[in-house]
Every structure is written in C-alpha cells, then in structure tokens.
Amino acid sequence: MKKYIYIYVLCVTVLFGTFGYAQQTPAPKQSEAISIVGATAHIGNGKVIDNATIVFENGKIIRIGSAASTRTSGKRIDAKGKHVYPGFISPNSTLGLVEIDAVRATRDQDETGAFNPHIRSLIAYNAESKVVESCRPNGILIAQITPRGGRVSGTSSIVQLDAWNWEDAAVKVDDAIHINWPNNFTIGRWWLGEERGLRPNKNYPEQVQQIQDVFNESKSYLNGSRSPKNLPYEAMNGLMNGTQKLFVHVDTEKGILDAINFGKKNNVKIVIVGGYQAHKVASTLRQNNVPVLLHRTHYVPEMDDEDYDLSYKKAKILTDAGVLVGLENSGQMERMNTRNLPFLAGTAAAHGLDKEKALQLITSNTAKILGIDAQLGTLEVGKDATLFISEGDALDMRGNILTHAFINGRELSLETHQTELWKRYMKKYEGK
C-alpha cells in the first residue's frame, strides 16, 4: 500500500511541477477598443509624438496623434509620463529551437548534411519555451526563427512571441533561406595536423563554386520536369521566383563582396548577416541596395589594429553611408541574451547614432529587411497593434520597465518564471 501511495504522490508532484513551470497562457483576442493616452509615442520611423493618443481595435491601430486632437475609444490607459514603442523584432534568432544547451533532447536548431534548404525552422519552434517568455518583458515581441549549420542551413520563418503553437505563432512563413558563406581565411586546425595561424583558405574558390553549382542544379531542376521530386531543389523555388530572400551569413570584406556579386549573378535578393567587416564596403552595399543585419554591438574587436569601440559605432558608420541596417544577436548564449536586444541599440545610440535612428535598428529597419513592414515595425494606422508601454527609455536598461504589452491588440502577461523568483526573494529581504 505504501508503494502505491508513494507512486501517487510522485505523479501528483511531477504533474503540478510541470504545470507550475509552464509558459504563460496566451492572451485572448482583443475584445474592445483600447486607447493609450498621454504617452510619448516613438513611431519607429524617426518620428516622435509627445502627449500622444493611440487607439487600436480588432488588433489594428485605428487612430494615432496628439492627445488634444485624437478621439479616444473603449478602455482608456493613462500613460502620462511613459513611452510607447512598436514591438521590438529579433532577426536571425534560434529562440524556441533550443531550451537548454546542455540537454541534447532540447536542441533542434540544425540538421545533418551541408545542403538543407528544405529544412523548415517553423515546425520545430516551441511556442512554450521559457526563454521565449523571458524576452517579452523587455519589449521583444517578434522574432525570425532561423536554423543553423551546414552550408545551406534551411528556411526561416517569422513569429510573434505569444502563441499556443507554431501555427498560431506564424507571422510570415518561410521568409528566407540561409547560407553560411565560406571563409576566405582559415585557422590552422591542430586536430588535422595543420600548422596553427591565420592564412588564406586555399579551398575558398572551390567552396564558392559548390554554392554556384547548387544554384545551377536547382534552376535546371525547377525549369525541367521536376521528376523525380527533389525536396532540396523544390525548396529553392522561392529564391528563383523572387518571393524569398537569401540571407548570407558572412563577415569578411572579400566574402561580403563575393556574396553581393553572387546575388547579382543569380538575380537573388540578398541580406548580409553578421557583416563584421561590412563598414569597409559600405558604399558597395548601398549601391547594390543590400541591407545588413549587424552582429551584436556588445562585441570585442577581432583585430589588434581595430578601434576598441568599433562594434559600438559600426551601426552609425553604415547608417551614415546610406545602408539599411538592423541588429541581430547570434553567438554565445544568443537565446538568453535576446532580451538584451534593445540595449544593443542603446549602445549604438550612446556612440553617436541618433536615438530614434537607433530605435529603427530593431523596429522599422528590421521589418523592412524581413519584408513585414506593411504590418509591423512602426506605430501607424492600419498596422498591427503590436506595441508596448515602458516607464522610461526602452533602449536603456534603467528605463526599460514595461507596464503593458500587446500583440495584435491582445494584452500580454509580463510575468515569467524570472519575475516570479524576483518577487519571491524581494519579499524575503523587504524587512531587512
């Protein structure tokens, strides 16, 4: 009998423990009009409206302007002294694809093989990820979920971060294919008996030609009978007909120039991702209308002769040169650090970039790069009511304190397992 009681208690403990650690329940559909009154509205396109009124209904913004001349409707939120922003957008992210780095069963960001354009990150996206939940209290409400690995990693999709499952989360399905451009330099691999040190990659031309061969084969297949069916080649169709973009992950000056020429040769719209040396070819990027998703600004210089603050001011250098720039956060602990995305933009502002232009790095610029600017990225009539209210400057960790957040007009819970722990331990020390 004791054995059965023990098993029952264990099951109940596991059951309630599981529910206790579950994601917040997604917010219900907007049921009435909502008016945010008195806040400073940061539109996301460089404009600011002081003492603004924003009205949204059925998930869409229906009025925005000065509080003195804009009629309110429905529920009224007094936001005097606060700030309203469009939801921040995190591109090139593996949010929801990995939960715990040390647990293999929770890692679903890549597949075996080098050529995987048919791998779709969207269907692996875990809408109940606790890491995803932790990003919303800092204003990150949209993300481009992107696969990793191989030469052609796969296909990304854009999601909103308050959903029951990947179907509910999808904002734009299969928006782009991602490739990792070969590095024209190599570091001696001691495990293969190579001499250590940086040297030209003698296999670089061959590796670039392999990418071209894949494109040639895909074109031949798509223009032919398509029999027998080849899934990787089928997945390349969006690139060939212009409905998808090619996101090229590349950092070196030569690699970026070669990627631009590759895009022109194959009539493919490309985006440079990472772009560590993009500032060296800024004029070429502008002339060819190639946008850049810059690697995180909180990054140390890689070369001895580089300015210590190069990563901090690179966004300004490219913006001043006329390049369309967004910020991405791939790298070490990228999922957990996604919540710091607004502070990457804040760092760019602290190093010379106008504050509203810095805001565009994670709102309207990124929306344009991802092809979702018709519905997201700015606070404008007709666009999705995906926005938030902050007590202060949302690009500064001291001011980024959200009081309300909405996705398609649905008011989100800003509670997470982290805020629960914070409140728990604050109570412990309140009387001391």
Coordinates of C-alpha atoms in Angstrom, one line a residue:
M1 CA 0.0 0.0 0.0
K2 CA 2.8 2.4 0.9
K3 CA 4.3 1.7 -2.5
Y4 CA 1.2 2.8 -4.3
I5 CA 0.9 5.9 -2.1
Y6 CA 4.5 6.8 -3.0
I7 CA 3.8 6.4 -6.7
Y8 CA 0.6 8.6 -6.4
V9 CA 2.4 11.4 -4.6
L10 CA 5.3 11.3 -7.1
C11 CA 2.9 11.5 -10.0
V12 CA 1.0 14.4 -8.5
T13 CA 4.3 16.2 -7.7
V14 CA 5.5 15.8 -11.2
L15 CA 2.1 16.9 -12.7
F16 CA 1.8 20.0 -10.6
G17 CA 5.5 20.8 -11.0
T18 CA 5.1 20.6 -14.8
F19 CA 2.1 23.0 -14.7
G20 CA 3.9 25.3 -12.3
Y21 CA 6.7 25.7 -14.8
A22 CA 4.5 26.1 -17.9
Q23 CA 4.5 29.1 -20.2
Q24 CA 2.0 31.9 -19.5
T25 CA -1.3 31.2 -21.2
P26 CA -1.5 33.2 -24.5
A27 CA -3.7 36.3 -24.3
P28 CA -7.2 36.1 -25.7
K29 CA -8.3 38.1 -28.7
Q30 CA -8.9 41.8 -28.3
S31 CA -12.5 42.2 -27.2
E32 CA -12.8 46.0 -27.0
A33 CA -11.1 49.2 -28.3
I34 CA -8.2 50.4 -26.3
S35 CA -6.8 53.9 -26.1
I36 CA -3.4 54.7 -24.7
V37 CA -3.4 58.4 -23.7
G38 CA -0.6 60.8 -22.7
A39 CA 2.5 58.9 -23.5
T40 CA 5.4 59.9 -25.7
A41 CA 4.9 57.8 -28.8
H42 CA 8.1 56.6 -30.6
I43 CA 6.7 55.8 -34.0
G44 CA 9.7 53.7 -35.1
N45 CA 10.4 55.7 -38.3
G46 CA 12.3 58.5 -36.7
K47 CA 9.2 60.5 -35.6
V48 CA 8.1 61.2 -32.0
I49 CA 4.7 62.4 -30.8
D50 CA 4.6 64.0 -27.4
N51 CA 1.5 63.6 -25.3
A52 CA 0.0 61.2 -27.9
T53 CA -3.1 59.1 -28.1
I54 CA -3.0 55.7 -29.8
V55 CA -6.3 53.8 -30.4
F56 CA -6.5 50.2 -31.6
E57 CA -9.3 47.9 -32.2
N58 CA -9.6 44.3 -33.5
G59 CA -5.8 44.1 -33.4
K60 CA -5.2 47.1 -35.6
I61 CA -4.2 50.7 -34.9
I62 CA -7.1 52.9 -36.0
R63 CA -6.0 56.3 -34.8
I64 CA -2.8 57.9 -33.6
G65 CA -1.9 61.6 -33.0
S66 CA -1.8 64.3 -30.5
A67 CA -4.0 63.7 -27.4
A68 CA -5.6 67.1 -27.9
S69 CA -6.9 66.2 -31.3
T70 CA -7.3 62.4 -31.3
R71 CA -10.6 60.9 -30.2
T72 CA -10.4 58.0 -27.7
S73 CA -12.5 54.8 -27.7
G74 CA -13.1 52.0 -25.4
K75 CA -10.8 51.2 -22.5
R76 CA -8.5 54.0 -21.6
I77 CA -5.0 53.5 -20.3
D78 CA -3.4 56.6 -18.7
A79 CA 0.2 56.6 -19.8
K80 CA 1.2 60.1 -18.9
G81 CA 5.0 60.4 -18.4
K82 CA 5.5 57.0 -20.1
H83 CA 6.7 55.9 -23.5
V84 CA 5.1 53.8 -26.3
Y85 CA 7.1 51.8 -28.7
P86 CA 6.4 49.3 -31.6
G87 CA 7.3 45.8 -30.6
F88 CA 11.0 45.0 -31.0
I89 CA 12.0 42.5 -33.6
S90 CA 14.8 39.9 -33.2
P91 CA 16.1 38.6 -36.6
N92 CA 18.3 35.6 -37.1
S93 CA 17.3 34.0 -33.8
T94 CA 17.1 30.5 -32.5
L95 CA 14.5 31.3 -29.9
G96 CA 12.3 28.3 -29.4
L97 CA 14.7 25.9 -31.1
V98 CA 16.9 25.3 -28.1
E99 CA 15.8 25.3 -24.5
I100 CA 18.8 24.1 -22.5
D101 CA 22.1 24.0 -24.2
A102 CA 23.4 21.1 -22.1
V103 CA 20.4 18.9 -22.8
R104 CA 20.7 17.4 -26.3
A105 CA 17.0 16.5 -26.4
T106 CA 16.1 20.2 -26.3
R107 CA 18.4 21.3 -29.1
D108 CA 16.7 21.4 -32.5
Q109 CA 18.5 24.2 -34.3
D110 CA 20.3 22.2 -37.1
E111 CA 20.3 19.1 -39.2
T112 CA 23.0 16.8 -40.5
G113 CA 24.2 17.5 -44.0
A114 CA 25.5 20.5 -45.8
F115 CA 22.6 21.4 -48.2
N116 CA 19.3 21.7 -46.4
P117 CA 17.1 24.5 -47.9
H118 CA 14.1 22.3 -47.3
I119 CA 14.6 22.2 -43.5
R120 CA 11.9 24.5 -42.0
S121 CA 12.6 26.0 -38.7
L122 CA 9.0 26.9 -38.1
I123 CA 7.7 23.4 -37.4
A124 CA 10.4 22.9 -34.8
Y125 CA 9.5 26.2 -33.0
N126 CA 8.5 25.6 -29.4
A127 CA 5.9 28.3 -28.5
E128 CA 6.0 27.3 -24.9
S129 CA 9.7 27.9 -24.5
K130 CA 10.5 29.6 -21.2
V131 CA 13.3 31.5 -22.9
V132 CA 10.8 33.0 -25.3
E133 CA 8.7 34.1 -22.4
S134 CA 11.6 35.9 -20.8
C135 CA 12.0 38.2 -23.8
R136 CA 8.6 39.8 -23.7
P137 CA 9.1 41.9 -20.6
N138 CA 11.9 43.8 -22.4
G139 CA 9.7 44.5 -25.4
I140 CA 10.9 41.8 -27.8
L141 CA 7.6 40.6 -29.4
I142 CA 8.6 39.4 -32.8
A143 CA 11.4 37.1 -34.0
Q144 CA 12.7 35.5 -37.1
I145 CA 13.3 31.8 -36.2
T146 CA 16.4 30.7 -38.1
P147 CA 18.1 27.3 -38.5
R148 CA 21.9 26.8 -38.1
G149 CA 24.6 24.6 -39.5
G150 CA 25.7 23.3 -42.9
R151 CA 26.5 25.3 -46.0
V152 CA 22.7 25.9 -46.6
S153 CA 21.1 25.9 -43.2
G154 CA 17.5 25.9 -44.1
T155 CA 14.4 28.2 -44.2
S156 CA 13.5 30.7 -41.5
S157 CA 10.0 32.0 -40.5
I158 CA 8.8 35.0 -38.6
V159 CA 6.7 34.5 -35.4
Q160 CA 5.0 36.5 -32.7
L161 CA 6.0 35.6 -29.2
D162 CA 2.7 34.8 -27.5
A163 CA 1.1 31.7 -29.1
W164 CA -0.2 28.2 -28.3
N165 CA 1.8 26.5 -31.0
W166 CA 3.9 27.3 -34.1
E167 CA 0.7 27.5 -36.3
D168 CA -0.7 30.3 -34.1
A169 CA 2.8 32.0 -33.8
A170 CA 3.4 32.3 -37.6
V171 CA 3.5 35.8 -39.0
K172 CA 5.4 35.1 -42.2
V173 CA 6.1 31.5 -43.2
D174 CA 9.3 30.5 -44.9
D175 CA 10.5 34.1 -45.5
A176 CA 14.2 33.3 -46.4
I177 CA 16.8 30.7 -47.0
H178 CA 20.1 31.0 -45.0
I179 CA 23.5 30.1 -46.2
N180 CA 26.9 30.2 -44.5
W181 CA 29.4 31.7 -46.9
P182 CA 32.8 30.1 -46.9
N183 CA 35.6 32.0 -45.1
N184 CA 38.4 33.2 -47.3
F185 CA 40.8 32.7 -44.4
T186 CA 41.4 29.7 -42.3
I187 CA 42.9 29.0 -38.9
G188 CA 45.2 26.0 -38.7
R189 CA 43.3 23.0 -37.4
W190 CA 45.7 21.3 -35.0
W191 CA 43.4 18.2 -34.8
L192 CA 44.1 17.7 -38.6
G193 CA 47.8 18.2 -38.2
E194 CA 47.7 21.7 -39.8
E195 CA 50.1 24.4 -38.7
R196 CA 48.4 27.0 -36.4
G197 CA 47.8 30.6 -37.5
L198 CA 45.6 32.6 -39.8
R199 CA 46.2 32.0 -43.5
P200 CA 44.3 32.2 -46.8
N201 CA 41.8 29.4 -47.4
K202 CA 43.1 27.6 -50.4
N203 CA 39.8 25.8 -50.8
Y204 CA 37.7 29.0 -50.9
P205 CA 37.2 29.2 -54.7
E206 CA 36.1 25.6 -54.8
Q207 CA 33.7 26.1 -51.8
V208 CA 32.1 29.2 -53.6
Q209 CA 31.8 27.2 -56.8
Q210 CA 30.0 24.4 -54.9
I211 CA 27.3 27.0 -53.9
Q212 CA 27.0 28.1 -57.5
D213 CA 26.7 24.5 -58.6
V214 CA 23.8 24.0 -56.2
F215 CA 22.1 27.1 -57.7
N216 CA 22.7 25.9 -61.2
E217 CA 21.3 22.4 -60.5
S218 CA 18.3 23.9 -58.7
K219 CA 17.5 26.1 -61.7
S220 CA 17.8 23.2 -64.1
Y221 CA 15.5 21.1 -62.0
L222 CA 12.9 23.8 -61.5
N223 CA 12.9 24.6 -65.2
G224 CA 12.6 20.9 -66.1
S225 CA 10.1 18.2 -65.4
R226 CA 10.7 18.1 -61.7
S227 CA 10.8 14.4 -61.8
P228 CA 11.7 12.5 -59.7
K229 CA 10.8 15.0 -57.0
N230 CA 13.9 16.6 -55.2
L231 CA 12.9 18.3 -52.0
P232 CA 16.0 20.5 -51.6
Y233 CA 15.7 21.8 -55.1
E234 CA 11.9 22.3 -54.7
A235 CA 12.7 24.4 -51.6
M236 CA 14.9 26.7 -53.8
N237 CA 11.9 27.8 -55.9
G238 CA 11.2 30.9 -53.7
L239 CA 14.7 32.2 -54.3
M240 CA 14.4 31.7 -58.0
N241 CA 11.0 33.4 -58.4
G242 CA 11.8 36.3 -56.0
T243 CA 9.3 35.5 -53.2
Q244 CA 12.1 34.7 -50.8
K245 CA 15.4 36.4 -49.9
L246 CA 18.8 34.8 -49.4
F247 CA 20.3 35.6 -46.0
V248 CA 24.1 35.3 -46.4
H249 CA 26.0 34.8 -43.1
V250 CA 29.4 36.3 -43.8
D251 CA 31.8 38.5 -42.0
T252 CA 34.9 39.2 -44.2
E253 CA 35.3 42.1 -46.6
K254 CA 36.1 39.8 -49.6
G255 CA 33.3 37.4 -48.6
I256 CA 30.7 40.2 -48.5
L257 CA 31.8 41.5 -51.9
D258 CA 31.7 38.0 -53.4
A259 CA 28.2 37.4 -51.9
I260 CA 27.0 40.6 -53.4
N261 CA 28.3 39.6 -56.8
F262 CA 26.8 36.1 -56.4
G263 CA 23.4 37.7 -55.7
K264 CA 23.6 39.9 -58.8
K265 CA 24.8 37.0 -61.0
N266 CA 21.9 34.8 -59.8
N267 CA 19.3 37.6 -59.7
V268 CA 18.6 36.8 -56.0
K269 CA 17.8 39.4 -53.3
I270 CA 20.3 39.0 -50.5
V271 CA 20.8 40.2 -46.9
I272 CA 24.2 40.2 -45.2
V273 CA 24.0 38.7 -41.8
G274 CA 26.8 39.3 -39.3
G275 CA 28.9 41.6 -41.5
Y276 CA 31.8 42.2 -39.2
Q277 CA 33.7 44.0 -41.9
A278 CA 30.7 45.5 -43.6
H279 CA 31.8 49.0 -42.8
K280 CA 34.8 48.5 -45.2
V281 CA 32.4 48.0 -48.2
A282 CA 29.6 50.3 -47.1
S283 CA 29.5 52.2 -50.5
T284 CA 29.2 48.9 -52.4
L285 CA 26.4 47.7 -50.1
R286 CA 24.5 51.0 -50.6
Q287 CA 25.0 51.0 -54.4
N288 CA 23.6 47.5 -54.6
N289 CA 20.8 48.1 -52.1
V290 CA 22.0 45.3 -49.9
P291 CA 20.9 45.6 -46.2
V292 CA 22.9 44.3 -43.3
L293 CA 21.9 42.6 -40.1
L294 CA 24.8 43.6 -37.9
H295 CA 26.2 41.2 -35.3
R296 CA 25.7 42.2 -31.7
T297 CA 27.2 45.6 -30.7
H298 CA 28.4 44.2 -27.4
Y299 CA 31.4 42.5 -29.1
V300 CA 35.2 43.0 -28.7
P301 CA 37.4 43.8 -31.7
E302 CA 38.9 40.8 -33.5
M303 CA 42.0 42.6 -34.9
D304 CA 44.8 44.3 -33.0
D305 CA 44.6 47.4 -35.1
E306 CA 40.9 48.0 -34.7
D307 CA 39.3 50.7 -32.6
Y308 CA 38.1 49.4 -29.2
D309 CA 34.7 50.8 -29.9
L310 CA 34.3 49.6 -33.5
S311 CA 31.4 47.3 -32.7
Y312 CA 29.6 50.1 -30.8
K313 CA 29.8 52.6 -33.7
K314 CA 29.6 50.3 -36.7
A315 CA 25.8 50.8 -37.0
K316 CA 26.3 54.6 -37.3
I317 CA 29.1 54.2 -39.9
L318 CA 26.8 52.1 -42.1
T319 CA 23.7 54.2 -41.5
D320 CA 25.6 57.4 -42.4
A321 CA 26.7 55.6 -45.6
G322 CA 23.1 55.0 -46.6
V323 CA 23.0 51.3 -45.8
L324 CA 19.8 49.8 -44.3
V325 CA 20.9 48.3 -41.0
G326 CA 19.2 46.1 -38.4
L327 CA 20.7 44.4 -35.4
E328 CA 20.9 40.6 -34.7
N329 CA 22.1 38.8 -31.6
S330 CA 23.6 35.4 -32.7
G331 CA 26.5 33.9 -30.9
Q332 CA 27.2 32.8 -27.3
M333 CA 24.1 32.3 -25.2
E334 CA 22.1 34.0 -28.0
R335 CA 18.7 32.8 -26.9
M336 CA 19.0 34.0 -23.3
N337 CA 20.7 37.2 -24.5
T338 CA 17.9 38.1 -26.9
R339 CA 16.3 40.0 -24.1
N340 CA 19.2 42.4 -24.3
L341 CA 18.4 43.4 -27.9
P342 CA 17.1 46.9 -27.0
F343 CA 20.3 47.6 -25.1
L344 CA 22.4 46.7 -28.2
A345 CA 20.5 49.5 -30.0
G346 CA 21.0 51.7 -26.9
T347 CA 24.8 51.2 -27.2
A348 CA 24.7 52.3 -30.8
A349 CA 22.9 55.5 -29.7
A350 CA 25.5 56.1 -27.0
H351 CA 28.2 56.0 -29.6
G352 CA 26.9 58.6 -32.0
L353 CA 23.7 57.3 -33.6
D354 CA 20.6 59.4 -33.2
K355 CA 18.3 57.8 -30.6
E356 CA 15.3 57.4 -32.9
K357 CA 17.6 56.0 -35.6
A358 CA 18.9 53.5 -33.1
L359 CA 15.3 52.5 -32.4
Q360 CA 14.8 51.8 -36.1
L361 CA 17.6 49.2 -35.9
I362 CA 15.2 46.9 -34.0
T363 CA 11.9 48.1 -35.4
S364 CA 11.2 49.6 -38.9
N365 CA 14.6 48.8 -40.4
T366 CA 14.4 45.1 -39.4
A367 CA 10.7 44.9 -40.5
K368 CA 11.8 46.2 -44.0
I369 CA 14.7 43.7 -44.2
L370 CA 12.3 40.8 -43.2
G371 CA 9.5 42.0 -45.5
I372 CA 7.0 42.6 -42.8
D373 CA 6.9 46.4 -42.8
A374 CA 3.4 46.5 -44.2
Q375 CA 2.1 45.3 -40.8
L376 CA 4.8 45.7 -38.2
G377 CA 7.8 47.9 -37.2
T378 CA 6.1 51.2 -36.7
L379 CA 3.1 52.8 -35.0
E380 CA 0.9 53.7 -37.9
V381 CA -2.8 53.5 -38.7
G382 CA -3.7 50.1 -40.3
K383 CA -0.7 48.3 -38.9
D384 CA -0.9 45.6 -36.2
A385 CA -1.3 46.8 -32.6
T386 CA 1.9 45.1 -31.6
L387 CA 3.4 47.6 -29.1
F388 CA 4.3 48.2 -25.5
I389 CA 4.3 50.9 -22.8
S390 CA 7.5 51.5 -20.9
E391 CA 8.0 53.6 -17.9
G392 CA 11.2 55.2 -19.4
D393 CA 13.6 54.9 -22.3
A394 CA 13.3 51.3 -23.6
L395 CA 16.8 51.3 -25.0
D396 CA 18.2 51.9 -21.5
M397 CA 18.0 49.1 -19.0
R398 CA 17.2 51.6 -16.3
G399 CA 14.1 52.8 -18.2
N400 CA 13.1 49.6 -19.9
I401 CA 10.3 48.7 -17.4
L402 CA 7.2 47.6 -19.2
T403 CA 3.8 48.2 -17.8
H404 CA 1.7 46.9 -20.7
A405 CA 2.4 44.9 -23.9
F406 CA 0.2 44.0 -26.8
I407 CA 0.5 41.6 -29.8
N408 CA -2.3 42.2 -32.4
G409 CA -4.2 44.1 -29.7
R410 CA -4.0 41.2 -27.2
E411 CA -2.7 42.3 -23.8
L412 CA 0.1 40.0 -22.7
S413 CA 1.1 38.8 -19.3
L414 CA 4.5 40.1 -18.4
E415 CA 5.0 37.6 -15.7
T416 CA 7.8 34.9 -16.2
H417 CA 9.5 32.4 -14.0
Q418 CA 12.2 35.1 -13.5
T419 CA 9.8 37.8 -12.4
E420 CA 8.2 35.3 -10.0
L421 CA 11.5 34.4 -8.5
W422 CA 12.4 38.1 -8.3
K423 CA 9.2 38.9 -6.4
R424 CA 9.7 35.9 -4.2
Y425 CA 13.1 36.9 -3.0
M426 CA 12.3 40.6 -2.8
K427 CA 9.7 39.7 -0.2
K428 CA 12.3 37.7 1.8
Y429 CA 14.5 40.8 2.1
E430 CA 11.9 43.5 2.4
G431 CA 12.0 43.7 6.1
K432 CA 15.8 43.6 6.4

